[in-house]
mmCIF file of C-alpha atoms in Angstrom:
data_model
loop_
_atom_site.group_PDB
_atom_site.id
_atom_site.type_symbol
_atom_site.label_atom_id
_atom_site.label_comp_id
_atom_site.label_asym_id
_atom_site.label_seq_id
_atom_site.Cartn_x
_atom_site.Cartn_y
_atom_site.Cartn_z
ATOM 1 C CA UNK A 232 0.000 0.000 0.000
ATOM 2 C CA UNK A 233 1.339 3.428 -0.950
ATOM 3 C CA UNK A 234 0.472 5.681 2.011
ATOM 4 C CA UNK A 235 0.736 9.261 3.215
ATOM 5 C CA UNK A 236 -0.717 11.335 6.060
ATOM 6 C CA UNK A 237 -2.494 14.544 5.103
ATOM 7 C CA UNK A 238 -4.585 17.492 6.155
ATOM 8 C CA UNK A 239 -7.481 17.540 3.716
ATOM 9 C CA UNK A 240 -8.987 20.813 2.482
ATOM 10 C CA UNK A 241 -12.547 22.028 1.926
ATOM 11 C CA UNK A 242 -14.420 21.994 -1.381
ATOM 12 C CA UNK A 243 -14.503 25.808 -1.382
ATOM 13 C CA UNK A 244 -10.719 26.006 -1.113
ATOM 14 C CA UNK A 245 -10.360 23.276 -3.733
ATOM 15 C CA UNK A 246 -12.486 25.332 -6.139
ATOM 16 C CA UNK A 247 -10.475 28.523 -5.506
ATOM 17 C CA UNK A 248 -7.206 26.660 -6.115
ATOM 18 C CA UNK A 249 -8.618 25.038 -9.261
ATOM 19 C CA UNK A 250 -9.438 28.501 -10.672
ATOM 20 C CA UNK A 251 -5.854 29.618 -10.066
ATOM 21 C CA UNK A 252 -4.566 26.409 -11.614
ATOM 22 C CA UNK A 253 -6.666 27.041 -14.737
ATOM 23 C CA UNK A 254 -5.162 30.541 -15.067
ATOM 24 C CA UNK A 255 -1.667 29.082 -14.726
ATOM 25 C CA UNK A 256 -2.426 26.387 -17.306
ATOM 26 C CA UNK A 257 -3.512 29.056 -19.797
ATOM 27 C CA UNK A 258 -0.309 31.010 -19.167
ATOM 28 C CA UNK A 259 1.987 27.980 -19.332
ATOM 29 C CA UNK A 260 0.314 25.257 -21.427
ATOM 30 C CA UNK A 261 3.282 22.934 -21.533
ATOM 31 C CA UNK A 262 3.649 19.180 -21.347
ATOM 32 C CA UNK A 263 6.651 19.685 -19.053
ATOM 33 C CA UNK A 264 4.098 20.367 -16.297
ATOM 34 C CA UNK A 265 2.123 17.562 -14.644
ATOM 35 C CA UNK A 266 -0.899 19.224 -13.062
ATOM 36 C CA UNK A 267 -2.432 17.771 -9.900
ATOM 37 C CA UNK A 268 -6.122 16.972 -10.257
ATOM 38 C CA UNK A 269 -8.159 19.307 -7.991
ATOM 39 C CA UNK A 270 -9.730 16.349 -6.184
ATOM 40 C CA UNK A 271 -6.195 15.421 -5.045
ATOM 41 C CA UNK A 272 -5.283 18.761 -3.430
ATOM 42 C CA UNK A 273 -4.164 18.323 0.185
ATOM 43 C CA UNK A 274 -1.415 19.287 2.642
ATOM 44 C CA UNK A 275 1.003 16.388 3.073
ATOM 45 C CA UNK A 276 2.190 15.899 6.635
ATOM 46 C CA UNK A 277 4.263 12.796 5.889
ATOM 47 C CA UNK A 278 4.759 10.617 2.811
ATOM 48 C CA UNK A 279 5.319 7.012 3.853
ATOM 49 C CA UNK A 280 5.546 5.281 0.483
ATOM 50 C CA UNK A 281 4.978 1.548 0.202
ATOM 51 C CA UNK A 282 3.867 0.047 3.516
ATOM 52 C CA UNK A 283 2.573 -3.404 4.464
ATOM 53 C CA UNK A 284 -1.101 -3.428 5.407
ATOM 54 C CA UNK A 285 -0.276 -4.783 8.860
ATOM 55 C CA UNK A 286 1.548 -1.514 9.663
ATOM 56 C CA UNK A 287 -1.671 0.544 9.428
ATOM 57 C CA UNK A 288 -2.617 0.213 13.138
ATOM 58 C CA UNK A 289 0.840 1.490 14.185
ATOM 59 C CA UNK A 290 0.509 4.404 11.745
ATOM 60 C CA UNK A 291 -2.904 5.317 13.150
ATOM 61 C CA UNK A 292 -1.495 5.117 16.682
ATOM 62 C CA UNK A 293 1.335 7.496 15.654
ATOM 63 C CA UNK A 294 -1.279 9.870 14.187
ATOM 64 C CA UNK A 295 -3.201 9.829 17.476
ATOM 65 C CA UNK A 296 -0.017 10.596 19.412
ATOM 66 C CA UNK A 297 1.011 13.368 16.975
ATOM 67 C CA UNK A 298 -2.277 15.218 17.406
ATOM 68 C CA UNK A 299 -2.292 14.963 21.199
ATOM 69 C CA UNK A 300 -2.872 18.382 22.707
ATOM 70 C CA UNK A 301 -3.758 19.987 19.371
ATOM 71 C CA UNK A 302 -7.298 21.317 19.132
ATOM 72 C CA UNK A 303 -8.959 22.121 15.792
ATOM 73 C CA UNK A 304 -7.291 25.202 14.278
ATOM 74 C CA UNK A 305 -7.552 27.590 11.334
ATOM 75 C CA UNK A 306 -5.608 26.842 8.167
ATOM 76 C CA UNK A 307 -5.213 29.655 5.654
ATOM 77 C CA UNK A 308 -3.830 29.252 2.140
ATOM 78 C CA UNK A 309 -2.402 32.215 0.282
ATOM 79 C CA UNK A 310 0.101 32.839 -2.488
ATOM 80 C CA UNK A 311 2.045 30.657 -4.887
ATOM 81 C CA UNK A 312 5.662 29.571 -5.152
ATOM 82 C CA UNK A 313 8.011 26.813 -6.269
ATOM 83 C CA UNK A 314 10.392 24.319 -4.688
ATOM 84 C CA UNK A 315 13.321 24.467 -4.515
ATOM 85 C CA UNK A 316 13.662 27.826 -6.350
ATOM 86 C CA UNK A 317 13.018 29.563 -9.694
ATOM 87 C CA UNK A 318 16.411 28.506 -11.079
ATOM 88 C CA UNK A 319 15.380 24.865 -10.800
ATOM 89 C CA UNK A 320 11.627 24.667 -10.191
ATOM 90 C CA UNK A 321 10.333 21.160 -9.474
ATOM 91 C CA UNK A 322 7.050 21.782 -7.637
ATOM 92 C CA UNK A 323 4.520 24.606 -8.040
ATOM 93 C CA UNK A 324 2.570 25.142 -4.808
ATOM 94 C CA UNK A 325 0.032 27.230 -2.922
ATOM 95 C CA UNK A 326 1.373 28.232 0.486
ATOM 96 C CA UNK A 327 -0.062 27.767 3.943
ATOM 97 C CA UNK A 328 -0.246 31.245 5.468
ATOM 98 C CA UNK A 329 -2.019 30.340 8.705
ATOM 99 C CA UNK A 330 -1.813 27.193 10.862
ATOM 100 C CA UNK A 331 1.707 26.262 9.829
ATOM 101 C CA UNK A 332 2.995 25.827 13.389
ATOM 102 C CA UNK A 333 0.572 23.067 14.489
ATOM 103 C CA UNK A 334 0.914 21.392 11.072
ATOM 104 C CA UNK A 335 4.710 21.400 11.477
ATOM 105 C CA UNK A 336 4.403 20.092 15.033
ATOM 106 C CA UNK A 337 2.333 17.126 13.850
ATOM 107 C CA UNK A 338 4.570 16.506 10.814
ATOM 108 C CA UNK A 339 7.687 16.420 13.017
ATOM 109 C CA UNK A 340 6.062 14.055 15.518
ATOM 110 C CA UNK A 341 4.896 11.762 12.703
ATOM 111 C CA UNK A 342 8.338 11.716 11.107
ATOM 112 C CA UNK A 343 10.018 10.836 14.406
ATOM 113 C CA UNK A 344 7.510 8.071 15.135
ATOM 114 C CA UNK A 345 7.260 6.507 11.687
ATOM 115 C CA UNK A 346 10.531 6.967 9.809
ATOM 116 C CA UNK A 347 13.647 4.963 10.670
ATOM 117 C CA UNK A 348 15.839 7.985 9.889
ATOM 118 C CA UNK A 349 14.000 11.330 10.060
ATOM 119 C CA UNK A 350 15.115 13.706 7.313
ATOM 120 C CA UNK A 351 15.727 16.680 9.576
ATOM 121 C CA UNK A 352 14.545 18.972 6.772
ATOM 122 C CA UNK A 353 12.309 21.881 7.768
ATOM 123 C CA UNK A 354 8.616 21.298 7.106
ATOM 124 C CA UNK A 355 7.012 23.719 4.615
ATOM 125 C CA UNK A 356 3.241 23.187 4.549
ATOM 126 C CA UNK A 357 1.833 23.649 1.051
ATOM 127 C CA UNK A 358 -0.610 22.303 -1.514
ATOM 128 C CA UNK A 359 1.034 20.982 -4.680
ATOM 129 C CA UNK A 360 -0.597 22.276 -7.863
ATOM 130 C CA UNK A 361 1.889 20.926 -10.433
ATOM 131 C CA UNK A 362 5.192 19.135 -10.811
ATOM 132 C CA UNK A 363 7.713 20.044 -13.456
ATOM 133 C CA UNK A 364 9.293 17.147 -15.263
ATOM 134 C CA UNK A 365 13.013 17.171 -14.635
ATOM 135 C CA UNK A 366 15.124 18.232 -16.245
ATOM 136 C CA UNK A 367 12.838 21.081 -17.246
ATOM 137 C CA UNK A 368 13.786 22.060 -20.791
ATOM 138 C CA UNK A 369 13.183 25.771 -21.045
ATOM 139 C CA UNK A 370 13.737 26.403 -24.741
ATOM 140 C CA UNK A 371 10.390 28.184 -25.077
ATOM 141 C CA UNK A 372 10.611 30.240 -21.875
ATOM 142 C CA UNK A 373 8.380 28.020 -19.722
ATOM 143 C CA UNK A 374 10.020 29.117 -16.467
ATOM 144 C CA UNK A 375 9.554 32.800 -17.304
ATOM 145 C CA UNK A 376 5.917 32.358 -18.349
ATOM 146 C CA UNK A 377 5.184 30.301 -15.248
ATOM 147 C CA UNK A 378 7.043 32.778 -13.026
ATOM 148 C CA UNK A 379 5.145 35.735 -14.500
ATOM 149 C CA UNK A 380 1.775 33.984 -14.129
ATOM 150 C CA UNK A 381 2.627 32.964 -10.562
ATOM 151 C CA UNK A 382 3.620 36.528 -9.684
ATOM 152 C CA UNK A 383 0.246 37.806 -10.923
ATOM 153 C CA UNK A 384 -1.423 35.422 -8.448
ATOM 154 C CA UNK A 385 1.212 35.762 -5.706
ATOM 155 C CA UNK A 386 -1.039 37.509 -3.186
ATOM 156 C CA UNK A 387 -4.201 35.523 -3.926
ATOM 157 C CA UNK A 388 -6.005 34.434 -0.768
ATOM 158 C CA UNK A 389 -7.487 30.978 -1.369
ATOM 159 C CA UNK A 390 -9.412 30.999 1.899
ATOM 160 C CA UNK A 391 -9.263 29.476 5.326
ATOM 161 C CA UNK A 392 -10.996 26.652 7.153
ATOM 162 C CA UNK A 393 -10.924 24.876 10.481
ATOM 163 C CA UNK A 394 -8.859 21.695 10.368
ATOM 164 C CA UNK A 395 -10.615 19.116 12.534
ATOM 165 C CA UNK A 396 -8.785 15.883 11.551
ATOM 166 C CA UNK A 397 -5.735 14.428 9.891
ATOM 167 C CA UNK A 398 -6.112 11.550 7.449
ATOM 168 C CA UNK A 399 -4.248 8.402 6.487
ATOM 169 C CA UNK A 400 -4.454 8.256 2.703
ATOM 170 C CA UNK A 401 -3.759 5.506 0.183
ATOM 171 C CA UNK A 402 -2.402 6.532 -3.203
ATOM 172 C CA UNK A 403 -3.150 4.183 -6.080
ATOM 173 C CA UNK A 404 -1.234 4.893 -9.271
ATOM 174 C CA UNK A 405 -3.259 4.523 -12.464
ATOM 175 C CA UNK A 406 -2.536 5.407 -16.118
ATOM 176 C CA UNK A 407 -4.799 8.457 -15.622
ATOM 177 C CA UNK A 408 -2.968 9.656 -12.497
ATOM 178 C CA UNK A 409 -3.108 8.982 -8.781
ATOM 179 C CA UNK A 410 -6.344 8.106 -7.011
ATOM 180 C CA UNK A 411 -6.428 8.947 -3.299
ATOM 181 C CA UNK A 412 -8.568 7.069 -0.779
ATOM 182 C CA UNK A 413 -8.964 8.064 2.850
ATOM 183 C CA UNK A 414 -8.339 4.979 4.998
ATOM 184 C CA UNK A 415 -8.610 6.528 8.447
ATOM 185 C CA UNK A 416 -9.216 9.948 9.983
ATOM 186 C CA UNK A 417 -7.971 11.005 13.428
ATOM 187 C CA UNK A 418 -9.924 13.884 14.977
ATOM 188 C CA UNK A 419 -8.081 16.814 16.556
#
């Protein structure tokens, strides 16, 4: 089972992000970009990859421990950017502007509990909108067009909502893209 732990978003936020994604697609209609389907938008807390089914109870227990002491809280999403930077963009994202601290706290606790060797990298909560195929050939100015379109939407507020649970998700790869299924939700 290919698994990850996520904070899911509301339909209203999904729709606002989809409108921004459509504007970006018009500005940079390039096959070098793999756009995330709007139904798959989420904030990843921890990607676990392939896991045996018998590990699910331990994962759920780690989720329950990670959310201990964290009450439901506001998550705001605003602005766009890329990882790692505009010289070598790999991921186009919408940023979490509110609620990052409790998300990071849970992500760190999950990483410590579930990974044999935690990465130690800082957690940057975001919603992935597209991935750029690497290496990104830029013969037609894709990076500039994408950068310009992103800058036009840089201050866009995509909304806020109260996060009330974190979810264990299964990712099934298909020829038409990934299909995500919520296996378990842990209330905050």
